[in-house]
CSV table of C-alpha atoms and ligand atoms in Angstrom, one decimal:
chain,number,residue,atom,x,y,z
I,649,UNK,CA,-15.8,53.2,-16.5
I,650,UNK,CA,-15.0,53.0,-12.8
I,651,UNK,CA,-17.2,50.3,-12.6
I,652,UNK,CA,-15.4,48.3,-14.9
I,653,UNK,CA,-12.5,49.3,-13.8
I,654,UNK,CA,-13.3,48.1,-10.1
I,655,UNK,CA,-14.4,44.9,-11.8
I,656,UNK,CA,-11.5,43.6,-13.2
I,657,UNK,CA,-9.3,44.6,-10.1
I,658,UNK,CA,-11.1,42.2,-8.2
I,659,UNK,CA,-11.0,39.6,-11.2
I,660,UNK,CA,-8.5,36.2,-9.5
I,661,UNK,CA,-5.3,36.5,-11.7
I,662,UNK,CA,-5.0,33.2,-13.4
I,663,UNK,CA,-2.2,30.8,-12.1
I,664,UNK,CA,0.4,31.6,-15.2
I,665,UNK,CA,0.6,35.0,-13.4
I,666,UNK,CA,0.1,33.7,-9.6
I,667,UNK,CA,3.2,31.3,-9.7
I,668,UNK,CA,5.4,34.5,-11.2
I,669,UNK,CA,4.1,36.9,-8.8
I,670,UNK,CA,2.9,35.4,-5.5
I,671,UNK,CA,5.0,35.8,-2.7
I,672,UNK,CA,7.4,39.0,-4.7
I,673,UNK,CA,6.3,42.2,-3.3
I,674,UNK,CA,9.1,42.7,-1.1
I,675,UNK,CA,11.5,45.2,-1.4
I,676,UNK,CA,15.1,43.8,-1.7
I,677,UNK,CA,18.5,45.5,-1.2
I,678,UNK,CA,19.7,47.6,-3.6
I,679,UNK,CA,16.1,47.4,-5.3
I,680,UNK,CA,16.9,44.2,-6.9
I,681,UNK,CA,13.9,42.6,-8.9
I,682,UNK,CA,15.6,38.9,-7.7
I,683,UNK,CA,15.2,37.6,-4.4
I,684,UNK,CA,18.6,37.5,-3.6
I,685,UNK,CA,20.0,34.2,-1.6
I,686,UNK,CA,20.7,35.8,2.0
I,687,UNK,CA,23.6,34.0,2.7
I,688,UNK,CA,23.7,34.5,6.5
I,689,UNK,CA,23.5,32.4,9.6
I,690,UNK,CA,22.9,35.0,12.0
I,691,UNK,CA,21.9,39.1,11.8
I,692,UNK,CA,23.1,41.7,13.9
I,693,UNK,CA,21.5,44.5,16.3
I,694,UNK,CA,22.9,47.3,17.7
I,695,UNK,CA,19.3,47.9,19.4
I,696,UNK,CA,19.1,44.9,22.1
I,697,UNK,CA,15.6,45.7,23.0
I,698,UNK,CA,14.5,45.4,19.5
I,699,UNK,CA,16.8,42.3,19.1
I,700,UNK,CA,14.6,40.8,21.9
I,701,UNK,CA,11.6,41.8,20.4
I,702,UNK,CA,12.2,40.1,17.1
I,703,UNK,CA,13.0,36.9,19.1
I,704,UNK,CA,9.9,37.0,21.2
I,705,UNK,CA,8.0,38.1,17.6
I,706,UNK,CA,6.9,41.1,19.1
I,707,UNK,CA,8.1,42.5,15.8
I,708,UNK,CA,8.9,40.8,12.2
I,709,UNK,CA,12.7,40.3,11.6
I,710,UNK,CA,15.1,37.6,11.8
I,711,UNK,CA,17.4,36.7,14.2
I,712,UNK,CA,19.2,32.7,12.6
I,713,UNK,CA,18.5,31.3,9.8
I,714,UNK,CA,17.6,27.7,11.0
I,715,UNK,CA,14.7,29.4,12.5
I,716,UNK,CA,13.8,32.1,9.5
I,717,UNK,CA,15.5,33.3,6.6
I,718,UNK,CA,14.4,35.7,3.9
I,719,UNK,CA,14.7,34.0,1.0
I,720,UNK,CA,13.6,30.9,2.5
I,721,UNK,CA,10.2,33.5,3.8
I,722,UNK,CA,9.9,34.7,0.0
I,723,UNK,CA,9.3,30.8,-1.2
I,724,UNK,CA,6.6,30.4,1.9
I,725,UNK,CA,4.6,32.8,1.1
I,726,UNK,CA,4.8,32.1,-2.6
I,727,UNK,CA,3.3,28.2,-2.0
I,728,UNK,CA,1.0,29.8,1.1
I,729,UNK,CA,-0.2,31.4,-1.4
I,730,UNK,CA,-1.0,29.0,-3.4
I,731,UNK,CA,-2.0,26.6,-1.4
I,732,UNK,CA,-4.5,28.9,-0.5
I,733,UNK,CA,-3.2,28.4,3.1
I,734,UNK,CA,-2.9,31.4,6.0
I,735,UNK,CA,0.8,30.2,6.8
I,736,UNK,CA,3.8,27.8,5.3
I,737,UNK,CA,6.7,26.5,6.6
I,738,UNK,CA,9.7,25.4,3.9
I,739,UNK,CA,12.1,21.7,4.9
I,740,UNK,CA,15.6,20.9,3.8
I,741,UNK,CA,13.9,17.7,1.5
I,742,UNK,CA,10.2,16.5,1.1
I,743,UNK,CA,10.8,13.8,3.8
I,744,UNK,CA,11.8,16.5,6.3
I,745,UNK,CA,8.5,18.0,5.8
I,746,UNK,CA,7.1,15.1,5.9
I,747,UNK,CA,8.3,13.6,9.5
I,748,UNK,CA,8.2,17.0,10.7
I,749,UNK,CA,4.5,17.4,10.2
I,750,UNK,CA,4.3,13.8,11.3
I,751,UNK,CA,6.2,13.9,14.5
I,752,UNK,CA,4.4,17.2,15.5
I,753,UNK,CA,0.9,15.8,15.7
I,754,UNK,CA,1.6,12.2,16.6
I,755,UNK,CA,3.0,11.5,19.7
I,756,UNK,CA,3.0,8.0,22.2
I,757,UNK,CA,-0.7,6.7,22.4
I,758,UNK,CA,-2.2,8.2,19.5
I,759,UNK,CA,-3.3,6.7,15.9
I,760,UNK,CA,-2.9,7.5,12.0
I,761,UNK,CA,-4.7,6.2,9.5
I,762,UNK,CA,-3.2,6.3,5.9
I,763,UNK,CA,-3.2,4.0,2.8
I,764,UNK,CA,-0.8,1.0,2.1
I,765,UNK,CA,0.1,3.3,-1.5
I,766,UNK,CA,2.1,6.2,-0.7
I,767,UNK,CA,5.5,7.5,-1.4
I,768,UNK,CA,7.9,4.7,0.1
I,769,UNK,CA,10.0,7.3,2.7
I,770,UNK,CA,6.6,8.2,4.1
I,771,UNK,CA,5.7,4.6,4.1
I,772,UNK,CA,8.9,3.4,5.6
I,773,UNK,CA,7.9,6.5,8.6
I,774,UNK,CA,4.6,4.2,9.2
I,775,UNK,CA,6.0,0.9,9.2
I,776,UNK,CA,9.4,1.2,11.1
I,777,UNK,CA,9.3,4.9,12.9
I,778,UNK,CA,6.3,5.6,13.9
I,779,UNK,CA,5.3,2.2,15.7
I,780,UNK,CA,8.4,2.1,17.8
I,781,UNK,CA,7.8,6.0,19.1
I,782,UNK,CA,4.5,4.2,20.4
I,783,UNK,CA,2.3,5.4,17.7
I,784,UNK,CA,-0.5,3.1,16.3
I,785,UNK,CA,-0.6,2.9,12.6
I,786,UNK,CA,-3.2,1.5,10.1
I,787,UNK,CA,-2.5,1.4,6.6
I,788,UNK,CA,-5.7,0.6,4.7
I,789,UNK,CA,-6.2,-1.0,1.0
I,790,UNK,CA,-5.7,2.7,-0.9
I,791,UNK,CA,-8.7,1.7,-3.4
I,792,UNK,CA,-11.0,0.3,-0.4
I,793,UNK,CA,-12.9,3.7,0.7
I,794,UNK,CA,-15.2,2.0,3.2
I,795,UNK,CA,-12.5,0.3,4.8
I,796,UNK,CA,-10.9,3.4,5.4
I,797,UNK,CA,-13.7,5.4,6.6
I,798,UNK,CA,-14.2,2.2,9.1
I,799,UNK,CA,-10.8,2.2,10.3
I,800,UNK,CA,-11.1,6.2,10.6
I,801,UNK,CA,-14.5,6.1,12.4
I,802,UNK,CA,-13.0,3.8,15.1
I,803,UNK,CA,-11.3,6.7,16.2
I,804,UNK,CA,-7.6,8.6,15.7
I,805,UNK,CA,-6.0,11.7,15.9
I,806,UNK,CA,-4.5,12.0,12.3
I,807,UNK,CA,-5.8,10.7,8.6
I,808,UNK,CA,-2.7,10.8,6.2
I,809,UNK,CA,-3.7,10.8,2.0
I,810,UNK,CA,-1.6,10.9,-0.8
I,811,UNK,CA,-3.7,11.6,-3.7
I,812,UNK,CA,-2.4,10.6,-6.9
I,813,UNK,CA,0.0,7.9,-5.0
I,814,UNK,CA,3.4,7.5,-6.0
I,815,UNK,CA,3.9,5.5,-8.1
I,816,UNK,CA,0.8,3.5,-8.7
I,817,UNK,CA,-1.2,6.6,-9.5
I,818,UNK,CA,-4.4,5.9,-7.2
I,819,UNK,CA,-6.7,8.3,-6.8
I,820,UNK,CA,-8.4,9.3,-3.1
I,821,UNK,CA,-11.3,11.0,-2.8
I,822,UNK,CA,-10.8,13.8,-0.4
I,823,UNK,CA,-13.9,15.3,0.4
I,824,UNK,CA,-15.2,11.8,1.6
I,825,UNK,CA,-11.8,10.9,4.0
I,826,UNK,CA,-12.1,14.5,5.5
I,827,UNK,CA,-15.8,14.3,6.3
I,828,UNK,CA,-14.7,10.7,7.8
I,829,UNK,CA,-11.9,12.6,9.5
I,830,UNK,CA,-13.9,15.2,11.0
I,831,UNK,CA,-16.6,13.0,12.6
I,832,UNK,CA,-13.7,11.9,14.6
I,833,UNK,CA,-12.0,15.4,15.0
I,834,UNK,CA,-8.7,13.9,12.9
I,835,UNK,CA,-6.4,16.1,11.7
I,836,UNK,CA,-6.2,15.6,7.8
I,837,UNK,CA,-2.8,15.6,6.4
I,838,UNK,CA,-2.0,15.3,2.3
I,839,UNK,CA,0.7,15.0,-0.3
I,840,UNK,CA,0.1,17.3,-3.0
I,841,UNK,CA,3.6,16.5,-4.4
I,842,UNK,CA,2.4,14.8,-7.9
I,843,UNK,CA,-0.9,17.3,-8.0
I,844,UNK,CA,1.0,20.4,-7.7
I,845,UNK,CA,-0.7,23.4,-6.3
I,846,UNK,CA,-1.9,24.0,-9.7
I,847,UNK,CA,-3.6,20.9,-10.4
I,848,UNK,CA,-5.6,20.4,-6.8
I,849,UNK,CA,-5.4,22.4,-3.6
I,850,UNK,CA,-6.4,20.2,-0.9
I,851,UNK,CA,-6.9,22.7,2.0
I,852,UNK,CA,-9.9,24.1,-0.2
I,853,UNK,CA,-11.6,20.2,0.0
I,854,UNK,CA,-11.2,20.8,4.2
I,855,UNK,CA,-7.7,19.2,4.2
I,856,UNK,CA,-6.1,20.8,7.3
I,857,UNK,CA,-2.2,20.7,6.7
I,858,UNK,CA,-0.3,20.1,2.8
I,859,UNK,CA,3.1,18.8,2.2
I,860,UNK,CA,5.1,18.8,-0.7
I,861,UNK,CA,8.3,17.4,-2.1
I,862,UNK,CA,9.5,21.2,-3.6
I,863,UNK,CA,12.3,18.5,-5.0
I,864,UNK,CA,9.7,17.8,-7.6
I,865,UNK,CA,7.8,19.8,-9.9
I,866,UNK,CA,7.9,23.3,-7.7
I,867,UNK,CA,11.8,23.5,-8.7
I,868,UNK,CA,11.1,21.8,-11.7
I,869,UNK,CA,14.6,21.4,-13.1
I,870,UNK,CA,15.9,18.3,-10.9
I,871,UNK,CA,18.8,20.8,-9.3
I,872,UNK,CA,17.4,21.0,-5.7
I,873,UNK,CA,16.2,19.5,-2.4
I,874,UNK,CA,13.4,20.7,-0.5
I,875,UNK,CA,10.2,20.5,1.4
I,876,UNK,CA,7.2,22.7,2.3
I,877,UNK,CA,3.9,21.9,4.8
I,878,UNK,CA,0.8,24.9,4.3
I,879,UNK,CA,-2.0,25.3,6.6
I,880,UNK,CA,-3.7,27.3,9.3
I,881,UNK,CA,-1.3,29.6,11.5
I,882,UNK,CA,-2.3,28.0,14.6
I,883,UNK,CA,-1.1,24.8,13.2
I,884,UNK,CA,2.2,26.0,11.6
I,885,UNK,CA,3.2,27.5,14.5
I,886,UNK,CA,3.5,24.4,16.3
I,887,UNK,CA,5.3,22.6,12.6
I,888,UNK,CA,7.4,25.6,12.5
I,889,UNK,CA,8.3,25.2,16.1
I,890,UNK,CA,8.7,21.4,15.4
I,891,UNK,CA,11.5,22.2,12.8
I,892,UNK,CA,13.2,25.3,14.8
I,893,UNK,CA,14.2,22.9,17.4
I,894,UNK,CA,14.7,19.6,14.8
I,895,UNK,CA,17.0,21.9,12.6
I,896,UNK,CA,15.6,20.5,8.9
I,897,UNK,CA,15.5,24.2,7.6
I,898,UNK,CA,15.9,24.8,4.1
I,899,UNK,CA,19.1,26.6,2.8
I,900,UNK,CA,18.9,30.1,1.1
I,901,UNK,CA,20.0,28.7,-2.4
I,902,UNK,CA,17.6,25.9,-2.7
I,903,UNK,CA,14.9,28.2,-1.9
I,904,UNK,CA,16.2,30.6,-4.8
I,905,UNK,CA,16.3,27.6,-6.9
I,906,UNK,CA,12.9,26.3,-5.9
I,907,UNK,CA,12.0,30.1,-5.9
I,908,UNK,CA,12.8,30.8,-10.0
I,909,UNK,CA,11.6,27.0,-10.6
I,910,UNK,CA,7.9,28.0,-9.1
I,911,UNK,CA,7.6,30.9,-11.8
I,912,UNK,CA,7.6,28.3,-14.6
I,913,UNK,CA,5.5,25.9,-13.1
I,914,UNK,CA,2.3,26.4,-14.9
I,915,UNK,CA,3.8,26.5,-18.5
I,916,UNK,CA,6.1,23.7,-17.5
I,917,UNK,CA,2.9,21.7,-16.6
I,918,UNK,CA,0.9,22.6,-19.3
I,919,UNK,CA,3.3,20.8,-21.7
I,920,UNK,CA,4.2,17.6,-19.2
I,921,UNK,CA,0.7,16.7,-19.1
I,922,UNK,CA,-0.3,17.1,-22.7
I,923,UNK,CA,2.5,14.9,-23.3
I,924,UNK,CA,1.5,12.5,-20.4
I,925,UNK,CA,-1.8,11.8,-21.6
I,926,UNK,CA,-0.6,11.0,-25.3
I,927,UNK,CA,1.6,8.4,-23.5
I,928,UNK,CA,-0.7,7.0,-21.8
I,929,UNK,CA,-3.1,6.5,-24.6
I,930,UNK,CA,-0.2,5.1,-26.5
I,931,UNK,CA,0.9,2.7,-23.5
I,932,UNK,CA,-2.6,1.3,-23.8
I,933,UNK,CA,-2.1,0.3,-26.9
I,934,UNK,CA,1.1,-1.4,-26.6
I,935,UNK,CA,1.0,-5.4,-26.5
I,936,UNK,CA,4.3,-5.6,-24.0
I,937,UNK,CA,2.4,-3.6,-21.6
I,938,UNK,CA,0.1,-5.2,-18.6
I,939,UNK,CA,-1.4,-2.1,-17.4
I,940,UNK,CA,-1.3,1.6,-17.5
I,941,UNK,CA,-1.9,4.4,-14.7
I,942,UNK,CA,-2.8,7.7,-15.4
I,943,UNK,CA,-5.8,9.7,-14.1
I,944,UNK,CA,-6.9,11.0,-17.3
I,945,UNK,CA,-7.4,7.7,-18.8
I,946,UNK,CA,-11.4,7.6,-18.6
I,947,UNK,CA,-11.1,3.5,-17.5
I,948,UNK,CA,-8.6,4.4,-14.7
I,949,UNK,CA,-10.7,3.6,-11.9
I,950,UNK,CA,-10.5,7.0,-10.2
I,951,UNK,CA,-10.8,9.0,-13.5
I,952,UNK,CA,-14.4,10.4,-12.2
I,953,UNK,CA,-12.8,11.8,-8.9
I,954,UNK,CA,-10.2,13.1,-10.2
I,955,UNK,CA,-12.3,14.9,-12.8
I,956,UNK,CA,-14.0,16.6,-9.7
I,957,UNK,CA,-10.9,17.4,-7.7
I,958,UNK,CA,-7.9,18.2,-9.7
I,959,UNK,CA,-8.0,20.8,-12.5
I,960,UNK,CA,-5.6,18.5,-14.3
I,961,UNK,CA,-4.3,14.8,-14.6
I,962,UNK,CA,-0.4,15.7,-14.0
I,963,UNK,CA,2.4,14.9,-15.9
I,964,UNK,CA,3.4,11.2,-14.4
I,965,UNK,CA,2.1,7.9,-15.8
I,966,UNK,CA,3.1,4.6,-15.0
I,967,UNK,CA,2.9,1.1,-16.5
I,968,UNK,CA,3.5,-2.7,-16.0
I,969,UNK,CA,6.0,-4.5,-18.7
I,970,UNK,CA,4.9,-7.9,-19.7
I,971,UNK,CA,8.0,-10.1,-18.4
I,972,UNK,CA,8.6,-7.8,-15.5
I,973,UNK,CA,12.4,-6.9,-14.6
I,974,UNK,CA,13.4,-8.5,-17.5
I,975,UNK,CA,11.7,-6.7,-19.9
I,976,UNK,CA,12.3,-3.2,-17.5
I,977,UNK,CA,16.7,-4.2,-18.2
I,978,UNK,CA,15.6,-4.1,-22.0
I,979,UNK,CA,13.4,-1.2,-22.8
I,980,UNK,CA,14.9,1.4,-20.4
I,981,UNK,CA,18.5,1.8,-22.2
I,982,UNK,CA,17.1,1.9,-25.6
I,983,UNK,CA,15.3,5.2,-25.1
I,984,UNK,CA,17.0,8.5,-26.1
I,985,UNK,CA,14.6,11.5,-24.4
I,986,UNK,CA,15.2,10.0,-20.7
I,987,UNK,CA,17.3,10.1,-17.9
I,988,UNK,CA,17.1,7.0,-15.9
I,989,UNK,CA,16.8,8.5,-12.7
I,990,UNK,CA,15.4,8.4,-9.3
I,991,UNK,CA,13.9,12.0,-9.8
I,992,UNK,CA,10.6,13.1,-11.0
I,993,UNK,CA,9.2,16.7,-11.9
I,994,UNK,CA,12.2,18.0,-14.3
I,995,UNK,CA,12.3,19.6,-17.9
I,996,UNK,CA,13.6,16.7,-18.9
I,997,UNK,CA,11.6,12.8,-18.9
I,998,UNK,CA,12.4,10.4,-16.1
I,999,UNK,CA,12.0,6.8,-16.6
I,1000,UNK,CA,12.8,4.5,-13.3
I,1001,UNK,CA,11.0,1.3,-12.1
I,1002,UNK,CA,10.1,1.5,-8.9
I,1003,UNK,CA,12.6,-0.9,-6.8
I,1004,UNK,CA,15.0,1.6,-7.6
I,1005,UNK,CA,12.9,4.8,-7.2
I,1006,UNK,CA,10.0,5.6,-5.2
I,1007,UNK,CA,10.5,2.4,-3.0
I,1008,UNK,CA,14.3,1.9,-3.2
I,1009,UNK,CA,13.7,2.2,0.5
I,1010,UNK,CA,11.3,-1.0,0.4
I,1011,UNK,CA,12.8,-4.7,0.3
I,1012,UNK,CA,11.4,-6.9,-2.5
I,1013,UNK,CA,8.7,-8.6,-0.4
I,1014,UNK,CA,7.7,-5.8,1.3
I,1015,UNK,CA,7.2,-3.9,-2.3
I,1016,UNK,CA,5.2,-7.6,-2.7
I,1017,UNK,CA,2.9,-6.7,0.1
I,1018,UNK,CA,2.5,-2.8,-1.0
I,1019,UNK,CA,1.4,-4.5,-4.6
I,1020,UNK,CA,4.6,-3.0,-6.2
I,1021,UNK,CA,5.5,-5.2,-9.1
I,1022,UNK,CA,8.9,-5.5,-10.2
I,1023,UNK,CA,7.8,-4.7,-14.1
I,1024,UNK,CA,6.3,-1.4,-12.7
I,1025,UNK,CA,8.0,1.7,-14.6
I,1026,UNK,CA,7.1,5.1,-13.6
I,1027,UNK,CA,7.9,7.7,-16.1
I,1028,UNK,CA,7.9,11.8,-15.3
I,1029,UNK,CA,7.1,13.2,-18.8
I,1030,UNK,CA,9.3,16.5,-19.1
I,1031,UNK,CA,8.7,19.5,-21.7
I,1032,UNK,CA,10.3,18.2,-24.3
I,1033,UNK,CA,7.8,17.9,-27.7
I,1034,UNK,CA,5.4,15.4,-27.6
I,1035,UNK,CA,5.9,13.9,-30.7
I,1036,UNK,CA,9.6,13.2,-30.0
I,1037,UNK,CA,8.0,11.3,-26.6
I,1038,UNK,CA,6.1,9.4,-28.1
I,1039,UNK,CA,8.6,8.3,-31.3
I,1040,UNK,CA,11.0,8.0,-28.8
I,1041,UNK,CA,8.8,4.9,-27.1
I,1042,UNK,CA,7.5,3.6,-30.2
I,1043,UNK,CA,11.1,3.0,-31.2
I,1044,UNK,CA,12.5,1.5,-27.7
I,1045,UNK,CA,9.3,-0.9,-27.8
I,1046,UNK,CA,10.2,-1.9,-32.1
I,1047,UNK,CA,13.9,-2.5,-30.9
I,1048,UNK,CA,12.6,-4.8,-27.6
I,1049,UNK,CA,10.1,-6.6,-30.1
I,1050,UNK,CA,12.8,-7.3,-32.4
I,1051,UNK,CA,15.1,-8.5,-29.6
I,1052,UNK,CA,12.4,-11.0,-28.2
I,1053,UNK,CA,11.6,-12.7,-31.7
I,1054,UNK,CA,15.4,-13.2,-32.5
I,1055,UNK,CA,15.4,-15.0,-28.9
I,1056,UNK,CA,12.6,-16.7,-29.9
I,1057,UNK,CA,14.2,-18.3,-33.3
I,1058,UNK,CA,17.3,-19.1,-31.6
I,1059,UNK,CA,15.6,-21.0,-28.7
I,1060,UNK,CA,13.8,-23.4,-30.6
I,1061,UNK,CA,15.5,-23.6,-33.9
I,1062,UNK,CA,19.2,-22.6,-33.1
I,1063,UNK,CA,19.1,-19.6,-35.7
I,1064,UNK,CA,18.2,-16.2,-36.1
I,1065,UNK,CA,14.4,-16.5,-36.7
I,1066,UNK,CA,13.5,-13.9,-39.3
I,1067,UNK,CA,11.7,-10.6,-38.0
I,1068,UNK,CA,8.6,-8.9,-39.4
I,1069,UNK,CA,7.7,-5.4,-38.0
S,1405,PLP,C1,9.8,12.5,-3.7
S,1405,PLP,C2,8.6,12.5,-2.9
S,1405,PLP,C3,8.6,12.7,-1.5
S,1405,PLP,C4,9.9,12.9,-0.8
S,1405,PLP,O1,10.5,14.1,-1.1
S,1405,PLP,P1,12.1,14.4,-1.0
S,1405,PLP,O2,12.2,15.8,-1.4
S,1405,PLP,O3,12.8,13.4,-1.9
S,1405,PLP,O4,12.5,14.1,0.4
S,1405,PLP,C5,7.4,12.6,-0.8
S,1405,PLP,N1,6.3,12.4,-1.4
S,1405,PLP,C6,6.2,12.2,-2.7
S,1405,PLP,C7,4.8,12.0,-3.3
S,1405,PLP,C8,7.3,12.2,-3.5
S,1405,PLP,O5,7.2,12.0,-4.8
């Protein structure tokens, strides 16, 4: 019986239970089960030697909260956690985390190698920021896995993935960049925002540092801004020190939100992606659509490695309208079960295309170069019930049918043509 019961206490809770509990034993004032939000800039000692010793971290404490907060510590160690990393350090946004990471590894005369797909802030750090701080950047073709090992074996001091990209969806095989990277002693940088902690955990593949956007699905509900970057300690130290003296810090009541957001993430998930891939298969299906990305389509050219690295597809799927924008202007209004947002990761679904979302950022030839087409739609499938997803499509696609065949008949015999479904 002791046996069994030893057994079991060393069983790995499943992540339902590590996203509610992770990061939560602490003891709070007043014995509160909540972390409260610690709404203070500064605290107080009467003991100056021990005030000094918490700001040398002799001893734990805090001493201002753009350097450490406790709220803001409870939602590290909740994502250190899991991320399976020994240390995290939380941002004001996902970009913050982003160029903070960035900017503390990169410096004048070194190189990055990354992929032309990712996020379009990041992308827009690569093409305009970087390069004038002296830093050589290559972006490789994202589906091109020997070019990118090439351009990494020539040498550099940081590889940067973002695995699926945003929003095209492309997968990157991770255990064959950081074997790249390591030949060359890189450091190996990745977005898990669209994976999510629970789908892929890419320190465990030999990734060195993770970022997220916590603005995503980690809050979950679309109600707050913030960032994180996991790793080893000897590398947060220097990220943490990075945003100390930079000042992004993330305020207390983001991280509550991002905090209560976290402990819904895997039932959240479990919905958005059984929805996702019955969109997808539907998408596929549809004659106004080009193309469709999602990861758990079996033809989507990544399917296999994303099979062997993520425990699930995720809950955002994109597609290419026949007729591009001008199709886009028709279809978007006419659904009921979406914001049309720049957002992604909610309860609720989030339709955008992306000149006005992911690469707002980008100007129309450079989204040309990046292979961003205008009729690309991304689509963040919430919680809501599947079938009422998918009617809600089939409907917006009937109506934009019907539009296009009464155009039709009037264009070439000056009359409302009559419409069949
Ligand atoms: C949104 C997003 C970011 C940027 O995060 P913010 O919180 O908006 O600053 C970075 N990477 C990916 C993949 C994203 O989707």
């Amino acid at each position: 019986m002791n046996n069994q019961a030893k057994a079991t206490d060393t069983v790995q809770p499943g992540m339902g239970t590590r996203v509610v509990w992770e990061g939560e034993q602490v003891e709070h004032p007043y014995n509160a089960t909540q972390t409260p939000i610690i709404a203070s800039a500064a605290y107080g000692y009467q003991d100056i030697d021990a005030w000094y010793d918490i700001a040398l971290g002799k001893q734990p404490g805090f001493i201002y909260s753009r350097m450490s907060n406790p709220t803001v510590a409870v939602l590290e160690d909740k994502l250190c956690a899991l991320e399976h990393a020994e240390s995290a350090v939380a941002f004001s946004t996902g970009m913050a985390a982003i160029s903070g990471v960035l900017h503390t590894f990169l410096c004048q005369g070194k190189r990055v190698v990354s992929t032309r797909d990712s996020y379009g802030g990041t992308n827009k750090i690569f093409e305009e920021f970087l390069p004038r701080q002296g830093v050589e950047v290559t972006l490789c073709d994202t589906l091109d896995t020997e070019e990118i090992e090439r351009e990494i074996a020539r040498g550099c001091d940081v590889v940067y993935l973002e695995t699926p990209s945003n929003p095209t969806l492309k997968i990157l095989d991770i255990r064959r960049l950081v074997d790249a990277a390591k030949r060359v002693g890189a450091l190996v940088i990745a977005d898990n925002t669209f994976a999510t902690p629970l789908n892929q955990n890419p320190l465990l593949l030999g990734v060195d540092v993770v970022v997220h956007s916590a603005t995503k699905f980690l809050s979950g509900h679309g109600d707050a801004l913030g960032g994180v970057a996991c790793g080893a300690e000897t590398l947060m130290a220097q990220v943490r020190h990075y945003r100390e003296i930079n000042g992004a810090s993330l305020d207390p009541f983001s991280a509550y939100l991002i905090i209560r957001g976290v402990k819904t993430l895997a039932l959240r998930l479990r919905q958005q992606q059984a929805s996702a891939q019955a969109l997808a298969e539907y998408l596929c299906s549809e004659p106004l659509v080009e193309s469709v990305n999602y990861p758990g389509l079996p033809q989507h050219p990544g399917h296999a490695i994303a099979r062997a690295q993520m425990r699930g597809f995720g809950a955002i799927v994109s597609f290419v309208l026949v007729g591009g924008m001008d199709t886009v202007v028709k279809l978007l209004p006419k659904l009921r079960y979406a914001h049309r947002a720049g957002n992604l990761g909610a309860v609720e679904t989030i339709y955008g295309p992306a000149r006005t979302t992911s690469h707002v950022e980008n100007t129309l030839e450079e989204r040309q170069a990046l292979g961003i087409s205008e009729g690309l739609v991304r689509v963040s499938v919430g919680i809501e019930d599947t079938a009422d997803l998918l009617a809600d499509l089939r409907q917006a696609f009937a109506a934009v049918h019907a539009q296009r065949l009464q155009g039709q008949g009037s264009d070439t015999c000056g009359r409302h043509a009559e419409v069949s479904t």
